[in-house]
PDB file of C-alpha atoms in Angstrom:
ATOM      1  CA  MET A   1      14.734  38.619  36.915  1.00 52.00           C
ATOM      2  CA  THR A   2      12.748  37.515  33.902  1.00 55.00           C
ATOM      3  CA  HIS A   3       8.976  37.514  33.737  1.00 53.00           C
ATOM      4  CA  HIS A   4       8.578  33.728  33.954  1.00 51.00           C
ATOM      5  CA  ASP A   5      10.588  33.610  37.199  1.00 61.00           C
ATOM      6  CA  THR A   6       7.677  35.346  38.913  1.00 76.00           C
ATOM      7  CA  ASP A   7       4.782  33.887  36.906  1.00 91.00           C
ATOM      8  CA  PRO A   8       4.383  30.142  37.604  1.00 92.00           C
ATOM      9  CA  GLU A   9       1.950  29.683  34.697  1.00 93.00           C
ATOM     10  CA  GLU A  10       4.356  31.289  32.228  1.00 94.00           C
ATOM     11  CA  GLU A  11       7.284  29.285  33.589  1.00 94.00           C
ATOM     12  CA  LEU A  12       5.317  26.028  33.216  1.00 93.00           C
ATOM     13  CA  ARG A  13       4.491  26.866  29.596  1.00 94.00           C
ATOM     14  CA  VAL A  14       8.111  27.726  28.822  1.00 95.00           C
ATOM     15  CA  LEU A  15       9.399  24.562  30.513  1.00 94.00           C
ATOM     16  CA  ILE A  16       6.989  22.327  28.575  1.00 94.00           C
ATOM     17  CA  GLN A  17       8.091  24.047  25.339  1.00 95.00           C
ATOM     18  CA  LYS A  18      11.766  23.544  26.219  1.00 96.00           C
ATOM     19  CA  VAL A  19      11.275  19.835  26.948  1.00 95.00           C
ATOM     20  CA  ALA A  20       9.375  19.397  23.659  1.00 94.00           C
ATOM     21  CA  ARG A  21      12.089  21.289  21.769  1.00 93.00           C
ATOM     22  CA  ARG A  22      14.796  19.164  23.401  1.00 95.00           C
ATOM     23  CA  ILE A  23      13.005  15.947  22.381  1.00 94.00           C
ATOM     24  CA  ARG A  24      12.515  17.254  18.811  1.00 91.00           C
ATOM     25  CA  ALA A  25      16.254  17.973  18.583  1.00 92.00           C
ATOM     26  CA  GLU A  26      16.861  14.204  18.632  1.00 94.00           C
ATOM     27  CA  ARG A  27      16.431  13.235  14.987  1.00 93.00           C
ATOM     28  CA  ALA A  28      17.867  11.155  12.200  1.00 92.00           C
ATOM     29  CA  GLY A  29      18.657  12.404   8.731  1.00 84.00           C
ATOM     30  CA  GLU A  30      21.103  15.148   7.900  1.00 83.00           C
ATOM     31  CA  GLY A  31      19.582  18.605   7.524  1.00 87.00           C
ATOM     32  CA  ILE A  32      15.929  17.570   7.706  1.00 92.00           C
ATOM     33  CA  SER A  33      13.748  20.517   8.759  1.00 92.00           C
ATOM     34  CA  ASP A  34      10.883  20.385  11.258  1.00 90.00           C
ATOM     35  CA  SER A  35       8.383  20.776   8.414  1.00 93.00           C
ATOM     36  CA  GLN A  36       9.981  17.946   6.417  1.00 96.00           C
ATOM     37  CA  LEU A  37      10.005  15.681   9.459  1.00 96.00           C
ATOM     38  CA  GLY A  38       6.361  16.580  10.160  1.00 95.00           C
ATOM     39  CA  VAL A  39       5.387  15.407   6.672  1.00 97.00           C
ATOM     40  CA  LEU A  40       7.343  12.157   7.104  1.00 97.00           C
ATOM     41  CA  TRP A  41       5.619  11.463  10.471  1.00 96.00           C
ATOM     42  CA  ARG A  42       2.211  12.066   8.887  1.00 96.00           C
ATOM     43  CA  LEU A  43       2.922   9.836   5.880  1.00 97.00           C
ATOM     44  CA  ALA A  44       4.340   7.112   8.140  1.00 96.00           C
ATOM     45  CA  SER A  45       1.160   7.078  10.225  1.00 94.00           C
ATOM     46  CA  GLU A  46      -1.495   7.754   7.550  1.00 92.00           C
ATOM     47  CA  GLY A  47       0.005   6.192   4.440  1.00 91.00           C
ATOM     48  CA  ARG A  48      -0.500   8.092   1.213  1.00 93.00           C
ATOM     49  CA  CYS A  49      -1.728  11.699   1.122  1.00 95.00           C
ATOM     50  CA  THR A  50      -2.251  14.340  -1.538  1.00 96.00           C
ATOM     51  CA  PRO A  51      -0.033  17.437  -1.457  1.00 96.00           C
ATOM     52  CA  GLY A  52      -3.136  19.541  -0.727  1.00 95.00           C
ATOM     53  CA  GLY A  53      -4.154  17.268   2.110  1.00 95.00           C
ATOM     54  CA  LEU A  54      -0.655  17.504   3.573  1.00 97.00           C
ATOM     55  CA  ALA A  55      -0.665  21.317   3.287  1.00 97.00           C
ATOM     56  CA  THR A  56      -3.990  21.508   5.132  1.00 96.00           C
ATOM     57  CA  ALA A  57      -2.934  19.012   7.808  1.00 95.00           C
ATOM     58  CA  GLU A  58       0.414  20.749   8.391  1.00 95.00           C
ATOM     59  CA  LYS A  59      -1.210  24.216   8.264  1.00 95.00           C
ATOM     60  CA  VAL A  60       0.994  25.594   5.483  1.00 96.00           C
ATOM     61  CA  SER A  61       0.328  27.017   2.011  1.00 96.00           C
ATOM     62  CA  ALA A  62       0.276  24.771  -1.057  1.00 95.00           C
ATOM     63  CA  PRO A  63       3.477  26.377  -2.494  1.00 96.00           C
ATOM     64  CA  SER A  64       5.238  25.907   0.854  1.00 96.00           C
ATOM     65  CA  MET A  65       4.218  22.226   0.951  1.00 97.00           C
ATOM     66  CA  ASN A  66       5.397  21.844  -2.648  1.00 96.00           C
ATOM     67  CA  ARG A  67       8.871  23.110  -1.643  1.00 97.00           C
ATOM     68  CA  THR A  68       8.929  20.707   1.325  1.00 97.00           C
ATOM     69  CA  LEU A  69       7.907  17.787  -0.906  1.00 98.00           C
ATOM     70  CA  ASN A  70      10.499  18.742  -3.553  1.00 97.00           C
ATOM     71  CA  ALA A  71      13.244  18.605  -0.908  1.00 97.00           C
ATOM     72  CA  LEU A  72      11.969  15.294   0.513  1.00 97.00           C
ATOM     73  CA  GLU A  73      11.676  13.783  -2.961  1.00 97.00           C
ATOM     74  CA  ALA A  74      15.191  14.962  -3.898  1.00 97.00           C
ATOM     75  CA  SER A  75      16.465  13.238  -0.733  1.00 96.00           C
ATOM     76  CA  GLY A  76      14.641  10.032  -1.699  1.00 97.00           C
ATOM     77  CA  LEU A  77      12.417  10.130   1.402  1.00 97.00           C
ATOM     78  CA  VAL A  78       9.040  10.449  -0.363  1.00 98.00           C
ATOM     79  CA  GLN A  79       7.709   9.741  -3.822  1.00 97.00           C
ATOM     80  CA  ARG A  80       4.892  11.314  -5.799  1.00 96.00           C
ATOM     81  CA  GLN A  81       2.759   9.191  -8.107  1.00 93.00           C
ATOM     82  CA  PRO A  82      -0.191  10.174 -10.296  1.00 91.00           C
ATOM     83  CA  SER A  83      -3.488   8.663  -9.208  1.00 86.00           C
ATOM     84  CA  ASP A  84      -4.755   5.736 -11.249  1.00 83.00           C
ATOM     85  CA  ASP A  85      -8.312   7.054 -11.429  1.00 84.00           C
ATOM     86  CA  ASP A  86      -7.623  10.815 -11.766  1.00 82.00           C
ATOM     87  CA  ALA A  87      -4.646  12.051 -13.781  1.00 78.00           C
ATOM     88  CA  ARG A  88      -4.776  15.468 -12.039  1.00 84.00           C
ATOM     89  CA  LYS A  89      -4.459  13.907  -8.590  1.00 90.00           C
ATOM     90  CA  VAL A  90      -1.052  13.059  -7.106  1.00 94.00           C
ATOM     91  CA  TRP A  91      -0.396  10.715  -4.201  1.00 96.00           C
ATOM     92  CA  VAL A  92       2.610  11.215  -1.922  1.00 98.00           C
ATOM     93  CA  THR A  93       3.995   8.152  -0.120  1.00 97.00           C
ATOM     94  CA  ILE A  94       6.949   7.645   2.177  1.00 98.00           C
ATOM     95  CA  THR A  95       9.852   5.551   0.835  1.00 98.00           C
ATOM     96  CA  PRO A  96      11.794   2.880   2.767  1.00 97.00           C
ATOM     97  CA  ALA A  97      14.506   5.523   3.316  1.00 97.00           C
ATOM     98  CA  GLY A  98      11.856   7.846   4.781  1.00 97.00           C
ATOM     99  CA  ASP A  99      10.582   5.046   7.022  1.00 97.00           C
ATOM    100  CA  HIS A 100      14.158   4.557   8.220  1.00 97.00           C
ATOM    101  CA  VAL A 101      14.457   8.259   9.154  1.00 97.00           C
ATOM    102  CA  ILE A 102      11.233   8.010  11.181  1.00 97.00           C
ATOM    103  CA  ALA A 103      12.253   4.758  12.914  1.00 97.00           C
ATOM    104  CA  GLU A 104      15.705   6.127  13.753  1.00 96.00           C
ATOM    105  CA  THR A 105      14.272   9.444  14.973  1.00 96.00           C
ATOM    106  CA  ARG A 106      11.830   7.563  17.215  1.00 96.00           C
ATOM    107  CA  ARG A 107      14.711   5.440  18.564  1.00 97.00           C
ATOM    108  CA  LEU A 108      16.896   8.486  19.278  1.00 96.00           C
ATOM    109  CA  ARG A 109      14.051  10.292  21.047  1.00 96.00           C
ATOM    110  CA  GLN A 110      13.161   7.245  23.161  1.00 97.00           C
ATOM    111  CA  GLN A 111      16.831   6.758  24.034  1.00 97.00           C
ATOM    112  CA  TRP A 112      17.245  10.406  25.101  1.00 97.00           C
ATOM    113  CA  PHE A 113      14.024  10.433  27.137  1.00 96.00           C
ATOM    114  CA  HIS A 114      14.823   7.095  28.795  1.00 96.00           C
ATOM    115  CA  ALA A 115      18.232   8.433  29.858  1.00 97.00           C
ATOM    116  CA  GLN A 116      16.592  11.524  31.394  1.00 96.00           C
ATOM    117  CA  LEU A 117      14.066   9.400  33.314  1.00 96.00           C
ATOM    118  CA  GLU A 118      16.792   7.024  34.536  1.00 96.00           C
ATOM    119  CA  ALA A 119      18.633  10.005  36.063  1.00 97.00           C
ATOM    120  CA  LEU A 120      15.601  10.927  38.230  1.00 97.00           C
ATOM    121  CA  SER A 121      15.074   9.741  41.772  1.00 97.00           C
ATOM    122  CA  PRO A 122      12.199   7.284  42.429  1.00 97.00           C
ATOM    123  CA  GLU A 123      10.233  10.162  44.000  1.00 97.00           C
ATOM    124  CA  GLN A 124      10.757  12.355  40.932  1.00 97.00           C
ATOM    125  CA  ARG A 125       9.709   9.479  38.641  1.00 96.00           C
ATOM    126  CA  ARG A 126       6.523   8.987  40.677  1.00 96.00           C
ATOM    127  CA  ALA A 127       5.746  12.722  40.598  1.00 96.00           C
ATOM    128  CA  LEU A 128       6.179  12.787  36.821  1.00 95.00           C
ATOM    129  CA  GLU A 129       4.024   9.665  36.461  1.00 95.00           C
ATOM    130  CA  GLU A 130       1.216  11.374  38.432  1.00 96.00           C
ATOM    131  CA  VAL A 131       1.236  14.283  35.971  1.00 95.00           C
ATOM    132  CA  ARG A 132       0.662  12.015  32.967  1.00 95.00           C
ATOM    133  CA  PRO A 133      -3.177  12.291  32.895  1.00 96.00           C
ATOM    134  CA  ILE A 134      -2.901  16.089  33.097  1.00 95.00           C
ATOM    135  CA  LEU A 135      -0.365  16.212  30.261  1.00 94.00           C
ATOM    136  CA  ARG A 136      -2.601  13.888  28.209  1.00 95.00           C
ATOM    137  CA  ARG A 137      -5.511  16.262  28.707  1.00 96.00           C
ATOM    138  CA  LEU A 138      -3.402  19.265  27.645  1.00 93.00           C
ATOM    139  CA  ALA A 139      -2.010  17.382  24.628  1.00 91.00           C
ATOM    140  CA  ASP A 140      -5.522  16.466  23.450  1.00 91.00           C
ATOM    141  CA  ALA A 141      -7.011  19.961  23.929  1.00 87.00           C
TER     142      ALA A 141
END
C-alpha cells in the first residue's frame, strides 16, 4: 500500500497533478517541450516580450530561455526583432505558425476534457461542478 492510499490530502494532490499532466499531454506540434509550449502560451496571451522578461516569467535562467527561444525560432514558431528605440533590446513575438500550435493545442485539450466529462454520470458532473469555486481558489493561490 502506497502512502497516498492512506493519506487523503496526499492522494488529492497526486490526483490533481495527474489530471493536469493528462491535459498537458494533449498538444500540437511535434517534439515541443513543456518549456517551449509555456513560452508560446505566454507570447500568445501577452504579445511581445523580451527574452529576459520571458526568463523571469517562466522562472528559468537567461541561458536556458535563450536555448528555448533558439529552438522555437528554428521551428519558425517565434521571431526575435531588435527594438526600434534601443538596439540592445530584443523583442520576441509569436509567428502565425506558433499561433496555430497554441490554437490546435487548446482544441485538443478541450476535446479530450469534453470527452471525459461526457463519460460522467449527471451526478458526477454536478459534483465536479460544485468543486469549481474551490479549484479556482487553489489555482489563484
